[in-house]
Amino acid sequence: LFFSYSTRKKIPILTIYENEISNCFSHLFSDSLFNFNINHINQIEYEKISEYSLIILDHLSDITGTLTSKLEKHIQAGNSLFVFPNKQLDTESYYKFCEKLNIDFIYDWKESEEKVEMINYQHPIFKSVFNKKATNINLPSTKGSFLIRKNLQSKRRDILNFIDKSPFLSEYIYKKG
């Protein structure tokens, strides 16, 4: 008997944090499938950014022009970026970041409890997850969220939405990433 199977390289992931790393990432990417790395915002090795398939910005209050440029090249090459903004973000730096990557503008934190009500079952992230639309699914709720202003250049695909149809989690298409 002969068996043939493919082995994948570990998926390289980088989390960039400012004050403290969110524990959820260490747990989420603890599987042997991932090569999980963590860098403080002041210790980024910019020349190695292109080596990562996914970069996570973990509650950065400011996104510098240098980091924005490196992330733009990272995404253009077909890689992914996940952004968890800081409540006390620097509006100007995030505006420039959003403008450069053609995504909607994040401009203000709104304290209000909201419940996620809509799942985009057509989104590729849910491929092979649901056989039919779930009726009694327990979706997350928040104690606050960011307000966004539409960027006419953005190509947004909503993944999860609040009851008012504003996005809770969205994907943006930019070049190959």
Coordinates of C-alpha atoms in Angstrom, one line a residue, residues 73-167:
K73 CA 2.7 46.2 0.4
H74 CA 1.9 43.2 2.6
I75 CA -1.8 43.2 1.4
Q76 CA -0.9 44.0 -2.2
A77 CA 1.1 40.8 -2.2
G78 CA -2.1 38.8 -1.4
N79 CA -1.7 38.6 2.4
S80 CA -4.3 39.4 5.1
L81 CA -4.6 42.0 7.8
F82 CA -6.9 42.0 10.8
V83 CA -7.5 45.2 12.7
F84 CA -8.8 45.6 16.3
P85 CA -8.7 49.3 16.8
N86 CA -8.0 51.0 20.2
K87 CA -10.9 52.9 21.8
Q88 CA -8.6 55.9 22.2
L89 CA -7.3 55.8 18.6
D90 CA -5.6 58.7 16.9
T91 CA -8.3 59.7 14.4
E92 CA -5.8 61.3 12.0
S93 CA -3.5 58.3 11.7
Y94 CA -6.4 55.9 11.3
Y95 CA -7.9 58.2 8.7
K96 CA -4.7 58.1 6.7
F97 CA -4.4 54.3 7.1
C98 CA -8.0 53.8 6.0
E99 CA -7.6 56.1 3.0
K100 CA -4.4 54.4 1.9
L101 CA -6.0 50.9 2.0
N102 CA -9.4 52.1 0.5
I103 CA -11.4 50.9 3.5
D104 CA -14.2 52.7 5.4
F105 CA -13.1 55.4 7.8
I106 CA -13.2 54.6 11.6
Y107 CA -14.0 57.8 13.4
D108 CA -15.6 57.5 16.8
W109 CA -16.3 55.0 19.6
K110 CA -19.9 54.7 20.6
E111 CA -20.8 53.3 24.0
S112 CA -24.0 51.4 23.6
E113 CA -25.1 47.8 24.0
E114 CA -25.9 46.2 20.7
K115 CA -26.5 42.6 19.5
V116 CA -25.3 41.1 16.3
E117 CA -28.4 40.0 14.4
M118 CA -27.3 39.1 10.9
I119 CA -24.9 36.5 9.4
N120 CA -23.9 36.7 5.8
Y121 CA -24.2 33.0 5.0
Q122 CA -22.9 33.6 1.5
H123 CA -19.5 34.8 2.8
P124 CA -16.6 32.4 2.0
I125 CA -15.7 32.2 5.7
F126 CA -18.8 30.3 6.4
K127 CA -18.4 27.8 3.5
S128 CA -19.1 24.3 4.8
V129 CA -20.1 25.7 8.2
F130 CA -23.9 25.8 7.9
N131 CA -26.2 23.4 6.1
K132 CA -29.1 25.8 6.4
K133 CA -29.8 29.2 7.9
A134 CA -29.7 28.9 11.7
T135 CA -32.7 30.3 13.6
N136 CA -31.6 29.8 17.3
I137 CA -28.0 30.8 17.1
N138 CA -26.4 32.7 20.0
L139 CA -24.6 35.7 18.3
P140 CA -22.3 38.1 20.2
S141 CA -23.3 41.4 21.7
T142 CA -21.2 44.5 22.4
K143 CA -21.0 47.2 24.9
G144 CA -19.8 49.6 22.3
S145 CA -18.6 49.9 18.7
F146 CA -16.8 52.2 16.3
L147 CA -18.8 54.4 14.0
I148 CA -17.7 54.3 10.4
R149 CA -18.0 56.6 7.4
K150 CA -18.2 55.0 4.0
N151 CA -15.2 55.3 1.8
L152 CA -16.5 55.4 -1.8
Q153 CA -13.3 53.5 -2.9
S154 CA -13.8 50.6 -0.5
K155 CA -14.9 47.1 -1.5
R156 CA -16.5 45.9 1.7
R157 CA -18.2 42.5 2.3
D158 CA -20.1 42.3 5.6
I159 CA -19.6 39.1 7.6
L160 CA -21.7 39.9 10.7
N161 CA -24.0 42.9 11.2
F162 CA -26.0 44.6 13.9
I163 CA -29.8 44.9 13.8
D164 CA -29.5 48.3 12.1
K165 CA -27.4 46.7 9.4
S166 CA -24.2 48.5 10.4
P167 CA -21.2 46.2 10.3

